Tab-separated table of C-alpha atoms in Angstrom:
chain	number	residue	atom	x	y	z
A	1	MET	CA	-35.181	-11.448	54.289
A	2	GLN	CA	-32.226	-13.443	52.950
A	3	SER	CA	-34.016	-14.878	49.930
A	4	MET	CA	-32.811	-12.208	47.526
A	5	GLN	CA	-32.493	-13.422	43.944
A	6	SER	CA	-31.591	-10.514	41.713
A	7	PRO	CA	-28.553	-8.382	42.661
A	8	LEU	CA	-30.808	-5.369	42.194
A	9	THR	CA	-33.341	-6.451	44.843
A	10	PRO	CA	-31.577	-4.673	47.748
A	11	PHE	CA	-31.914	-1.436	45.804
A	12	LEU	CA	-35.691	-1.604	45.783
A	13	GLY	CA	-35.862	0.525	48.936
A	14	VAL	CA	-33.617	3.137	47.359
A	15	LEU	CA	-35.851	3.216	44.301
A	16	ILE	CA	-38.916	3.762	46.491
A	17	LEU	CA	-37.115	6.509	48.432
A	18	LEU	CA	-36.091	8.143	45.151
A	19	LEU	CA	-39.676	8.050	43.874
A	20	VAL	CA	-41.022	9.428	47.155
A	21	ALA	CA	-38.499	12.289	47.086
A	22	ILE	CA	-39.287	13.128	43.455
A	23	VAL	CA	-43.054	12.998	44.038
A	24	VAL	CA	-42.878	15.179	47.167
A	25	ALA	CA	-40.692	17.760	45.412
A	26	ALA	CA	-42.971	17.750	42.356
A	27	ILE	CA	-46.130	18.145	44.457
A	28	VAL	CA	-44.615	21.043	46.379
A	29	LEU	CA	-43.414	22.784	43.203
A	30	VAL	CA	-46.702	22.336	41.340
A	31	LEU	CA	-48.779	23.349	44.350
A	32	SER	CA	-46.801	26.516	44.969
A	33	GLY	CA	-46.024	27.393	41.358
A	34	VAL	CA	-49.116	26.335	39.408
A	35	ILE	CA	-52.160	25.807	41.616
A	36	LEU	CA	-51.801	28.354	44.416
A	37	PRO	CA	-50.896	31.369	42.209
A	38	ARG	CA	-54.584	31.444	41.182
A	39	PHE	CA	-55.404	32.414	44.742
A	40	LYS	CA	-52.406	34.382	45.907
A	41	PRO	CA	-51.348	37.897	44.841
A	42	ASN	CA	-49.748	38.008	41.422
A	43	ASN	CA	-48.324	41.422	40.768
A	44	PRO	CA	-45.465	41.344	38.247
A	45	GLN	CA	-43.562	44.591	37.751
A	46	ALA	CA	-40.642	45.432	35.495
A	47	ASN	CA	-38.285	46.022	38.433
A	48	LYS	CA	-39.286	42.810	40.120
A	49	LEU	CA	-38.748	40.737	37.009
A	50	SER	CA	-35.377	42.156	35.995
A	51	PRO	CA	-32.264	40.151	36.931
A	52	PHE	CA	-31.033	41.087	40.397
A	53	GLU	CA	-27.719	42.882	40.231
A	54	CYS	CA	-27.113	45.550	42.829
A	55	GLY	CA	-30.152	47.794	42.875
A	56	ALA	CA	-29.189	49.771	39.806
A	57	PRO	CA	-30.978	48.942	36.532
A	58	ALA	CA	-29.204	46.156	34.669
A	59	LEU	CA	-27.341	47.255	31.570
A	60	GLN	CA	-28.109	44.030	29.749
A	61	VAL	CA	-30.082	40.908	30.382
A	62	GLY	CA	-28.223	37.622	30.306
A	63	ALA	CA	-25.130	36.646	32.183
A	64	ARG	CA	-23.765	33.709	30.217
A	65	HIS	CA	-20.471	35.304	29.373
A	66	ARG	CA	-16.990	33.893	29.690
A	67	TYR	CA	-15.953	33.015	33.207
A	68	SER	CA	-12.489	32.525	34.630
A	69	VAL	CA	-10.626	29.596	33.098
A	70	LYS	CA	-9.462	28.550	36.570
A	71	PHE	CA	-12.831	26.932	37.228
A	72	TYR	CA	-12.390	24.686	34.193
A	73	LEU	CA	-8.776	23.941	35.136
A	74	THR	CA	-9.961	22.817	38.560
A	75	ALA	CA	-12.545	20.557	36.967
A	76	MET	CA	-9.877	18.954	34.764
A	77	LEU	CA	-7.543	18.363	37.700
A	78	PHE	CA	-10.468	16.830	39.581
A	79	ILE	CA	-11.121	14.332	36.774
A	80	LEU	CA	-7.453	13.249	36.787
A	81	PHE	CA	-7.224	12.687	40.532
A	82	ASP	CA	-10.683	11.225	40.903
A	83	VAL	CA	-9.951	8.548	38.307
A	84	GLU	CA	-6.841	7.631	40.307
A	85	ILE	CA	-9.010	7.192	43.385
A	86	ALA	CA	-11.468	5.073	41.425
A	87	PHE	CA	-8.527	2.806	40.489
A	88	MET	CA	-7.501	2.513	44.116
A	89	LEU	CA	-10.966	1.650	45.489
A	90	PRO	CA	-10.887	-2.091	44.673
A	91	TRP	CA	-7.316	-2.283	45.912
A	92	ALA	CA	-8.253	-0.701	49.233
A	93	ALA	CA	-11.091	-3.168	49.792
A	94	GLN	CA	-8.770	-6.140	49.187
A	95	TYR	CA	-5.646	-4.756	50.843
A	96	LYS	CA	-6.220	-6.337	54.249
A	97	ALA	CA	-5.919	-9.841	52.777
A	98	HIS	CA	-3.099	-8.970	50.347
A	99	LEU	CA	-0.544	-6.961	52.280
A	100	GLU	CA	2.129	-7.854	49.707
A	101	THR	CA	0.533	-5.381	47.257
A	102	PHE	CA	1.968	-2.484	49.248
A	103	VAL	CA	5.105	-2.015	47.116
A	104	PRO	CA	3.346	-2.361	43.712
A	105	MET	CA	0.798	0.193	44.908
A	106	LEU	CA	3.593	2.537	45.932
A	107	THR	CA	4.798	2.625	42.317
A	108	PHE	CA	1.277	3.476	41.171
A	109	PHE	CA	1.089	6.146	43.839
A	110	ALA	CA	4.484	7.512	42.756
A	111	THR	CA	3.170	8.167	39.243
A	112	LEU	CA	0.222	9.994	40.784
A	113	LEU	CA	2.617	11.975	42.918
A	114	VAL	CA	4.745	12.953	39.893
A	115	GLY	CA	1.627	14.415	38.266
A	116	PHE	CA	0.712	16.192	41.471
A	117	ILE	CA	4.170	17.733	41.863
A	118	TYR	CA	4.214	18.735	38.191
A	119	ALA	CA	0.834	20.473	38.511
A	120	TRP	CA	1.992	22.169	41.699
A	121	GLY	CA	5.232	23.355	40.044
A	122	LYS	CA	3.312	24.635	37.032
A	123	GLY	CA	1.176	26.710	39.375
A	124	ALA	CA	-2.092	24.938	38.618
A	125	PHE	CA	-3.137	25.226	42.264
A	126	GLU	CA	-2.415	28.958	42.492
A	127	TRP	CA	-5.751	30.769	42.473
A	128	GLU	CA	-4.242	34.265	42.668
A	129	ARG	CA	-1.935	34.863	39.759
B	27	MET	CA	-44.819	-8.320	61.218
B	28	GLU	CA	-46.017	-11.224	59.088
B	29	SER	CA	-49.620	-10.796	60.155
B	30	VAL	CA	-49.568	-7.036	59.688
B	31	ALA	CA	-48.059	-7.505	56.232
B	32	HIS	CA	-50.664	-10.099	55.345
B	33	SER	CA	-53.532	-7.896	56.430
B	34	ILE	CA	-52.535	-5.094	54.024
B	35	GLY	CA	-51.819	-7.473	51.154
B	36	LEU	CA	-48.046	-7.025	50.863
B	37	SER	CA	-45.120	-9.350	51.459
B	38	ALA	CA	-43.207	-8.972	54.721
B	39	VAL	CA	-40.078	-7.773	52.914
B	40	MET	CA	-42.031	-5.100	51.082
B	41	THR	CA	-43.780	-3.870	54.225
B	42	TRP	CA	-40.500	-3.633	56.097
B	43	THR	CA	-38.889	-1.752	53.187
B	44	LEU	CA	-41.787	0.686	52.984
B	45	LEU	CA	-41.658	1.216	56.742
B	46	LYS	CA	-37.951	1.997	56.591
B	47	VAL	CA	-38.437	4.402	53.676
B	48	LEU	CA	-41.129	6.152	55.696
B	49	ILE	CA	-38.887	6.381	58.781
B	50	VAL	CA	-35.835	7.649	56.875
B	51	PHE	CA	-37.745	10.121	54.707
B	52	GLY	CA	-39.703	11.434	57.677
B	53	SER	CA	-36.670	11.735	59.937
B	54	VAL	CA	-34.443	13.434	57.385
B	55	MET	CA	-37.206	15.873	56.425
B	56	GLY	CA	-38.116	16.454	60.082
B	57	VAL	CA	-34.576	16.942	61.321
B	58	SER	CA	-33.696	19.169	58.355
B	59	SER	CA	-36.632	21.485	58.833
B	60	LEU	CA	-36.183	21.460	62.602
B	61	TRP	CA	-32.593	22.518	62.075
B	62	THR	CA	-33.636	25.715	60.290
B	63	TRP	CA	-35.073	26.627	63.689
B	64	VAL	CA	-32.095	25.296	65.689
B	65	GLU	CA	-29.783	27.255	63.419
B	66	ARG	CA	-31.599	30.548	63.995
B	67	ARG	CA	-32.068	29.956	67.690
B	68	GLY	CA	-28.488	28.677	68.118
B	69	SER	CA	-27.068	31.607	66.172
B	70	ALA	CA	-29.005	33.934	68.443
B	71	MET	CA	-27.619	32.154	71.503
B	72	LEU	CA	-24.023	32.360	70.236
B	73	GLN	CA	-24.419	36.041	69.362
B	74	ASP	CA	-26.129	36.958	72.606
B	75	ARG	CA	-29.463	37.984	71.119
B	76	ILE	CA	-32.983	36.580	71.374
B	77	GLY	CA	-33.702	35.093	67.974
B	78	PRO	CA	-37.113	34.254	66.513
B	79	ASN	CA	-39.776	34.649	69.216
B	80	ARG	CA	-42.705	36.533	67.640
B	81	ALA	CA	-44.672	33.663	66.101
B	82	LEU	CA	-47.108	32.340	68.713
B	83	LEU	CA	-49.037	29.095	68.696
B	84	PHE	CA	-52.766	30.015	68.843
B	85	GLY	CA	-51.638	33.529	69.732
B	86	ARG	CA	-50.513	32.361	73.114
B	87	TRP	CA	-47.588	29.919	73.363
B	88	GLN	CA	-44.132	31.051	72.329
B	89	LEU	CA	-42.430	27.638	72.709
B	90	LEU	CA	-38.911	29.103	72.239
B	91	GLY	CA	-39.840	30.377	68.798
B	92	LEU	CA	-40.726	26.942	67.454
B	93	PRO	CA	-44.000	28.144	65.845
B	94	GLN	CA	-41.764	30.243	63.579
B	95	LEU	CA	-41.069	26.999	61.719
B	96	VAL	CA	-44.738	26.586	60.832
B	97	ALA	CA	-45.122	30.271	60.031
B	98	ASP	CA	-42.134	30.161	57.678
B	99	GLY	CA	-43.461	27.077	55.924
B	100	LEU	CA	-46.864	28.682	55.379
B	101	LYS	CA	-45.287	31.890	54.212
B	102	PHE	CA	-43.141	30.084	51.649
B	103	PHE	CA	-46.293	28.565	50.183
B	104	PHE	CA	-48.162	31.845	49.934
B	105	LYS	CA	-45.371	34.032	48.587
B	106	GLU	CA	-45.705	35.193	45.010
B	107	ASP	CA	-44.071	32.505	42.876
B	108	GLN	CA	-42.721	34.474	39.964
B	109	VAL	CA	-40.670	33.130	37.082
B	110	PRO	CA	-38.566	36.010	35.712
B	111	PRO	CA	-38.537	36.275	31.899
B	112	HIS	CA	-34.757	36.007	31.584
B	113	VAL	CA	-34.439	32.520	33.104
B	114	THR	CA	-34.326	29.225	31.214
B	115	LYS	CA	-37.794	28.020	32.146
B	116	ARG	CA	-37.403	24.261	32.046
B	117	LEU	CA	-34.156	24.128	34.011
B	118	TYR	CA	-35.460	26.752	36.441
B	119	TRP	CA	-38.357	24.474	37.357
B	120	ILE	CA	-36.244	21.331	37.579
B	121	ALA	CA	-33.324	22.819	39.554
B	122	PRO	CA	-34.924	22.797	43.042
B	123	MET	CA	-35.894	19.173	42.499
B	124	LEU	CA	-32.388	18.292	41.314
B	125	ALA	CA	-30.982	19.774	44.514
B	126	PHE	CA	-33.609	18.299	46.832
B	127	VAL	CA	-33.719	14.669	45.639
B	128	PRO	CA	-30.006	13.725	45.973
B	129	ALA	CA	-29.905	15.451	49.340
B	130	LEU	CA	-32.679	13.177	50.614
B	131	ILE	CA	-31.656	9.828	49.131
B	132	GLY	CA	-28.036	9.990	50.301
B	133	PHE	CA	-29.070	8.743	53.731
B	134	ALA	CA	-30.349	5.386	52.432
B	135	VAL	CA	-27.246	3.300	53.112
B	136	ILE	CA	-26.555	4.440	56.667
B	137	PRO	CA	-27.586	1.949	59.382
B	138	PHE	CA	-29.347	3.812	62.176
B	139	GLY	CA	-29.445	0.925	64.648
B	140	ARG	CA	-28.330	-2.622	65.336
B	141	SER	CA	-29.762	-5.348	63.086
B	142	PHE	CA	-32.119	-7.568	65.062
B	143	SER	CA	-33.866	-10.852	64.518
B	144	TYR	CA	-37.529	-11.314	65.228
B	145	GLN	CA	-39.418	-14.586	64.830
B	146	GLY	CA	-36.532	-16.117	62.924
B	147	ALA	CA	-36.129	-13.311	60.384
B	148	LEU	CA	-33.241	-10.843	60.402
B	149	TYR	CA	-34.097	-7.158	60.097
B	150	HIS	CA	-31.575	-4.495	59.133
B	151	LEU	CA	-32.103	-0.876	60.090
B	152	SER	CA	-30.951	0.696	56.824
B	153	ILE	CA	-32.824	1.038	53.542
B	154	LEU	CA	-29.958	-0.358	51.491
B	155	GLU	CA	-29.386	-3.738	53.157
B	156	PRO	CA	-25.792	-4.844	53.803
B	157	GLY	CA	-24.066	-7.175	51.370
B	158	ASN	CA	-25.018	-5.319	48.208
B	159	GLY	CA	-21.413	-4.528	47.210
B	160	MET	CA	-22.137	-0.805	47.152
B	161	GLY	CA	-21.925	0.321	50.750
B	162	MET	CA	-20.208	3.621	51.430
B	163	LEU	CA	-19.618	4.244	47.729
B	164	TYR	CA	-23.312	5.082	47.480
B	165	PRO	CA	-23.392	8.250	49.636
B	166	LEU	CA	-20.149	9.411	48.001
B	167	ALA	CA	-21.689	8.968	44.551
B	168	ILE	CA	-24.916	10.703	45.547
B	169	GLY	CA	-22.901	13.510	47.130
B	170	ALA	CA	-21.177	14.021	43.779
B	171	VAL	CA	-24.552	14.290	42.015
B	172	ALA	CA	-25.474	17.170	44.351
B	173	VAL	CA	-23.191	19.443	42.321
B	174	TYR	CA	-25.724	19.340	39.475
B	175	GLY	CA	-28.551	20.814	41.529
B	176	ILE	CA	-26.516	23.896	42.387
B	177	LEU	CA	-24.999	24.259	38.939
B	178	VAL	CA	-28.344	23.885	37.140
B	179	ALA	CA	-29.992	26.353	39.528
B	180	ALA	CA	-27.191	28.828	38.870
B	181	TRP	CA	-27.125	28.399	35.099
B	182	SER	CA	-30.884	28.555	34.649
B	183	SER	CA	-31.080	31.807	36.657
B	184	ASN	CA	-29.064	33.631	33.977
B	185	ASN	CA	-27.833	36.068	36.598
B	186	LYS	CA	-24.222	37.092	37.212
B	187	TRP	CA	-24.308	36.467	40.952
B	188	ALA	CA	-26.015	33.136	40.502
B	189	ILE	CA	-23.585	31.829	37.893
B	190	LEU	CA	-20.572	32.997	39.903
B	191	GLY	CA	-21.963	31.265	42.972
B	192	GLY	CA	-22.670	28.073	41.068
B	193	MET	CA	-19.203	28.023	39.501
B	194	ARG	CA	-17.559	28.577	42.860
B	195	ALA	CA	-19.641	25.912	44.547
B	196	SER	CA	-18.945	23.300	41.897
B	197	ALA	CA	-15.193	23.989	41.820
B	198	GLN	CA	-15.126	23.831	45.611
B	199	MET	CA	-17.104	20.597	45.855
B	200	VAL	CA	-15.015	18.746	43.283
B	201	SER	CA	-11.750	19.966	44.846
B	202	TYR	CA	-12.633	18.632	48.271
B	203	GLU	CA	-14.088	15.392	46.938
B	204	ILE	CA	-10.571	14.110	46.173
B	205	SER	CA	-9.254	14.560	49.708
B	206	MET	CA	-12.490	13.081	51.066
B	207	GLY	CA	-12.141	10.036	48.808
B	208	LEU	CA	-8.541	9.460	49.901
B	209	ALA	CA	-9.502	9.796	53.579
B	210	VAL	CA	-12.273	7.217	53.204
B	211	LEU	CA	-9.928	4.916	51.251
B	212	ALA	CA	-7.824	4.536	54.399
B	213	ILE	CA	-10.980	3.381	56.215
B	214	PHE	CA	-11.847	0.879	53.458
B	215	MET	CA	-8.316	-0.470	53.749
B	216	LYS	CA	-8.648	-1.141	57.455
B	217	VAL	CA	-12.141	-2.586	57.171
B	218	GLY	CA	-11.571	-4.638	54.031
B	219	GLY	CA	-14.839	-3.635	52.372
B	220	TYR	CA	-17.203	-0.778	51.665
B	221	ASP	CA	-20.079	-1.881	53.835
B	222	PRO	CA	-21.098	0.593	56.585
B	223	GLY	CA	-22.158	-2.340	58.770
B	224	GLU	CA	-18.630	-3.747	58.569
B	225	ILE	CA	-17.186	-0.301	59.276
B	226	ILE	CA	-19.261	-0.142	62.458
B	227	THR	CA	-18.405	-3.662	63.650
B	228	GLU	CA	-14.727	-2.884	62.980
B	229	GLN	CA	-15.061	-0.049	65.497
B	230	ALA	CA	-16.459	-2.251	68.250
B	231	GLY	CA	-14.304	-2.883	71.294
B	232	VAL	CA	-11.917	-0.843	73.365
B	233	LEU	CA	-8.709	0.959	72.429
B	234	TRP	CA	-5.866	1.224	74.987
B	235	LYS	CA	-8.326	0.111	77.696
B	236	VAL	CA	-9.907	3.575	78.036
B	237	LEU	CA	-11.177	4.711	74.632
B	238	PRO	CA	-13.833	3.221	72.386
B	239	ASN	CA	-12.226	1.675	69.310
B	240	TRP	CA	-13.468	4.439	66.987
B	241	PHE	CA	-11.696	5.471	63.838
B	242	ILE	CA	-11.262	9.018	65.100
B	243	PHE	CA	-8.693	7.719	67.577
B	244	ARG	CA	-7.120	5.317	65.095
B	245	GLN	CA	-6.935	7.728	62.142
B	246	PRO	CA	-7.096	11.271	63.557
B	247	LEU	CA	-5.441	12.689	60.436
B	248	GLY	CA	-8.023	11.080	58.181
B	249	PHE	CA	-10.805	12.370	60.413
B	250	LEU	CA	-9.474	15.903	60.200
B	251	VAL	CA	-9.467	15.766	56.399
B	252	PHE	CA	-12.905	14.140	56.199
B	253	PHE	CA	-14.424	16.584	58.681
B	254	VAL	CA	-13.163	19.663	56.832
B	255	CYS	CA	-14.262	18.179	53.498
B	256	MET	CA	-17.774	17.637	54.845
B	257	PHE	CA	-18.082	21.375	55.493
B	258	ALA	CA	-16.915	22.110	51.956
B	259	GLU	CA	-19.231	19.495	50.434
B	260	THR	CA	-22.297	20.859	52.184
B	261	ASN	CA	-21.415	24.477	51.296
B	262	ARG	CA	-21.557	25.461	54.936
B	263	LEU	CA	-19.545	28.206	56.551
B	264	PRO	CA	-16.566	28.696	56.663
B	265	PHE	CA	-16.725	27.467	53.029
B	266	ASP	CA	-19.972	29.243	52.200
B	267	PHE	CA	-18.928	30.404	48.728
B	268	ALA	CA	-22.035	29.326	46.860
B	269	GLU	CA	-23.999	32.048	48.612
B	270	GLY	CA	-21.462	34.459	50.067
B	271	GLU	CA	-23.886	37.183	51.141
B	272	SER	CA	-21.257	39.897	51.347
B	273	GLU	CA	-19.962	39.278	47.824
B	274	ILE	CA	-22.550	37.705	45.564
B	275	VAL	CA	-25.901	38.439	47.254
B	276	ALA	CA	-27.396	34.962	47.655
B	277	GLY	CA	-25.320	33.096	45.089
B	278	PHE	CA	-27.014	30.314	43.181
B	279	HIS	CA	-30.491	30.937	44.598
B	280	THR	CA	-30.584	34.702	44.048
B	281	GLU	CA	-33.418	34.441	41.492
B	282	PHE	CA	-35.466	31.809	43.315
B	283	GLY	CA	-38.505	32.597	45.404
B	284	SER	CA	-41.358	30.982	47.253
B	285	MET	CA	-41.300	27.177	47.513
B	286	LYS	CA	-38.510	26.868	44.941
B	287	PHE	CA	-36.199	28.653	47.339
B	288	ALA	CA	-37.515	26.605	50.240
B	289	LEU	CA	-36.580	23.358	48.476
B	290	LEU	CA	-33.062	24.654	47.767
B	291	ALA	CA	-32.647	25.704	51.387
B	292	LEU	CA	-34.053	22.427	52.688
B	293	ALA	CA	-31.620	20.543	50.442
B	294	GLU	CA	-28.717	22.226	52.201
B	295	TYR	CA	-30.001	21.104	55.594
B	296	ALA	CA	-30.659	17.587	54.306
B	297	HIS	CA	-27.051	17.484	53.115
B	298	MET	CA	-26.017	18.521	56.603
B	299	THR	CA	-28.016	15.617	58.042
B	300	THR	CA	-26.389	13.119	55.704
B	301	ALA	CA	-22.927	14.575	56.305
B	302	SER	CA	-23.388	14.327	60.081
B	303	ALA	CA	-24.595	10.752	59.725
B	304	LEU	CA	-21.532	9.936	57.611
B	305	ILE	CA	-19.144	11.471	60.152
B	306	ALA	CA	-20.871	9.570	62.961
B	307	THR	CA	-20.837	6.269	61.048
B	308	VAL	CA	-17.317	6.354	59.675
B	309	TYR	CA	-15.392	7.901	62.555
B	310	PHE	CA	-17.581	7.613	65.649
B	311	GLY	CA	-18.847	4.048	65.525
B	312	GLY	CA	-22.293	4.757	64.088
B	313	TRP	CA	-24.983	3.217	66.252
B	314	SER	CA	-22.543	1.366	68.503
B	315	VAL	CA	-22.690	2.231	72.184
B	316	PRO	CA	-19.224	2.655	73.739
B	317	PHE	CA	-18.257	-0.053	76.266
B	318	MET	CA	-21.561	-1.876	75.703
B	319	PRO	CA	-21.083	-4.530	73.009
B	320	GLU	CA	-24.548	-6.049	73.525
B	321	ALA	CA	-26.626	-2.887	73.737
B	322	PRO	CA	-30.374	-3.238	73.106
B	323	VAL	CA	-31.681	-2.105	69.717
B	324	LEU	CA	-33.496	0.968	70.993
B	325	LEU	CA	-30.399	2.182	72.822
B	326	THR	CA	-28.332	1.893	69.630
B	327	ILE	CA	-30.899	3.970	67.746
B	328	LEU	CA	-30.795	6.547	70.521
B	329	PHE	CA	-26.994	6.696	70.418
B	330	PHE	CA	-27.004	7.105	66.639
B	331	LEU	CA	-29.459	9.962	67.031
B	332	ILE	CA	-27.336	11.622	69.714
B	333	LYS	CA	-24.205	11.434	67.555
B	334	LEU	CA	-26.106	12.679	64.504
B	335	LEU	CA	-27.644	15.658	66.303
B	336	PHE	CA	-24.331	16.507	67.961
B	337	PHE	CA	-22.560	16.828	64.616
B	338	MET	CA	-25.452	18.810	63.201
B	339	TRP	CA	-25.004	21.187	66.091
B	340	VAL	CA	-21.273	21.348	65.311
B	341	PHE	CA	-22.208	22.659	61.857
B	342	VAL	CA	-24.087	25.563	63.487
B	343	TRP	CA	-21.381	26.044	66.083
B	344	VAL	CA	-18.579	26.287	63.535
B	345	ARG	CA	-20.610	28.760	61.500
B	346	TRP	CA	-20.315	31.397	64.212
B	347	THR	CA	-16.814	30.442	65.321
B	348	LEU	CA	-14.848	30.743	62.081
B	349	PRO	CA	-15.075	33.634	59.618
B	350	ARG	CA	-15.559	32.959	55.910
B	351	PHE	CA	-12.397	32.104	53.993
B	352	ARG	CA	-11.257	33.869	50.855
B	353	TYR	CA	-11.665	31.808	47.703
B	354	ASP	CA	-7.928	31.475	47.037
B	355	GLN	CA	-7.474	30.331	50.639
B	356	LEU	CA	-10.100	27.653	50.044
B	357	MET	CA	-8.235	26.364	46.998
B	358	PHE	CA	-4.936	26.540	48.873
B	359	LEU	CA	-6.372	24.504	51.748
B	360	GLY	CA	-8.001	21.954	49.461
B	361	TRP	CA	-5.165	21.238	47.050
B	362	LYS	CA	-2.000	22.106	48.947
B	363	VAL	CA	-2.860	21.126	52.521
B	364	LEU	CA	-5.651	18.559	52.699
B	365	LEU	CA	-4.647	16.562	49.601
B	366	PRO	CA	-1.029	15.970	50.759
B	367	ILE	CA	-2.272	15.204	54.283
B	368	SER	CA	-4.750	12.637	53.001
B	369	MET	CA	-2.067	11.050	50.787
B	370	VAL	CA	0.295	10.777	53.767
B	371	ASN	CA	-2.569	9.336	55.816
B	372	LEU	CA	-3.310	6.674	53.190
B	373	ILE	CA	0.294	5.596	52.594
B	374	GLY	CA	1.116	5.792	56.303
B	375	ASN	CA	-1.796	3.546	57.183
B	376	ALA	CA	-0.941	1.088	54.410
B	377	TRP	CA	2.632	0.929	55.686
B	378	TRP	CA	1.446	0.531	59.273
B	379	MET	CA	-0.692	-2.414	58.218
B	380	THR	CA	2.306	-4.153	56.605
B	381	ARG	CA	4.051	-3.797	59.968
B	382	GLY	CA	1.184	-5.628	61.626
B	383	GLY	CA	-0.628	-2.605	63.077
B	384	HIS	CA	-4.388	-2.518	63.084
């Protein structure tokens, strides 16, 4: 078991699992969506095929309009903070052996905190405004 | 093992890998589909009603409503599988797969029992063997990919409820991922690596002579954050905004039917399985048996299973204990409560380690 040469060898099992999951999902989808419909009732009606709204006939088909900008703001904030975490991951794994990095990391964390407080003060985390 | 491997023409490593893939895939699928039954039956119990009991095995045995599982599966297959004309066809077909696959492969790194040696070879009970440098980063990364399944399902549906649900779910999942990452960082700090095996061995032993040395007792604040984030990441109540029935019908899977819907629903339960396994591994010592450092392999597997199923039950339990939040409350909790708490947890633990604490 230990004689692993390539660094990718341990991921072979994951690759097999991935393939198995994809194949099972594909078989199920094709079986239910392509093969079985030849045998099961197929009765399309205008009401059935219209987009579901609330029971009343839809005024227009298609829903890709503009949505609240808050969703995009949240996504941007996520990118900022997640990158900070990605920077801290290697530090965290090595911290046990290098306890002297505590103070340097505090300065890094302080810059993160300044951004956090600024975003808070600007009201970026207020959903109801 | 060697002889069995030889007889089917594969190397021992390959046979063992295939066996593990079979075990993990089968267990996650089995537990996930079983939990659709446990959820309905458990909900009925908590609400003082009977629950599913009409499906009978061979028209005779009720078995606590368990045949309902089979009946549901059959029904999903034989329901009319319509593709409405207003959807984006290609994405609509891919979306259930995109949700289902990450949900299933997230489990790969989690060790479900003690590693054992047999005839001089060492066998690890996790698909992704330890020492690959990836460790716990893998389920976090796969968990992040899960956003795409929901978002693609929502977008391809071209339906107002669906897109609203997908937007909400993605904003919610990314918000809580930050607090989750910071909570796990504190664990990586203590362990000195990402490997789940190391995380479990770090939790061996006894704390204050009475408690097992689990991270829940050593970092209760981090556990609180991680636990809440797991509910948000799996889109389970009380953070069920992707499919808030009272507001947006069924959210991102409003337009899906037949087996496409079944895959989306199964993905949610598979995420629950992985989330429970993560909670058990990171904060409850994984497969380790409390006060028994040299437990036999089968007992460790049993203990992992008990912990896993317990947390899966907690997901059902919480569903009927807490009401659904409002969306602004969710954002308030994520950004203004959990994020500061997880930051304090991280810095506090780092400081505690400089003072010589463990």
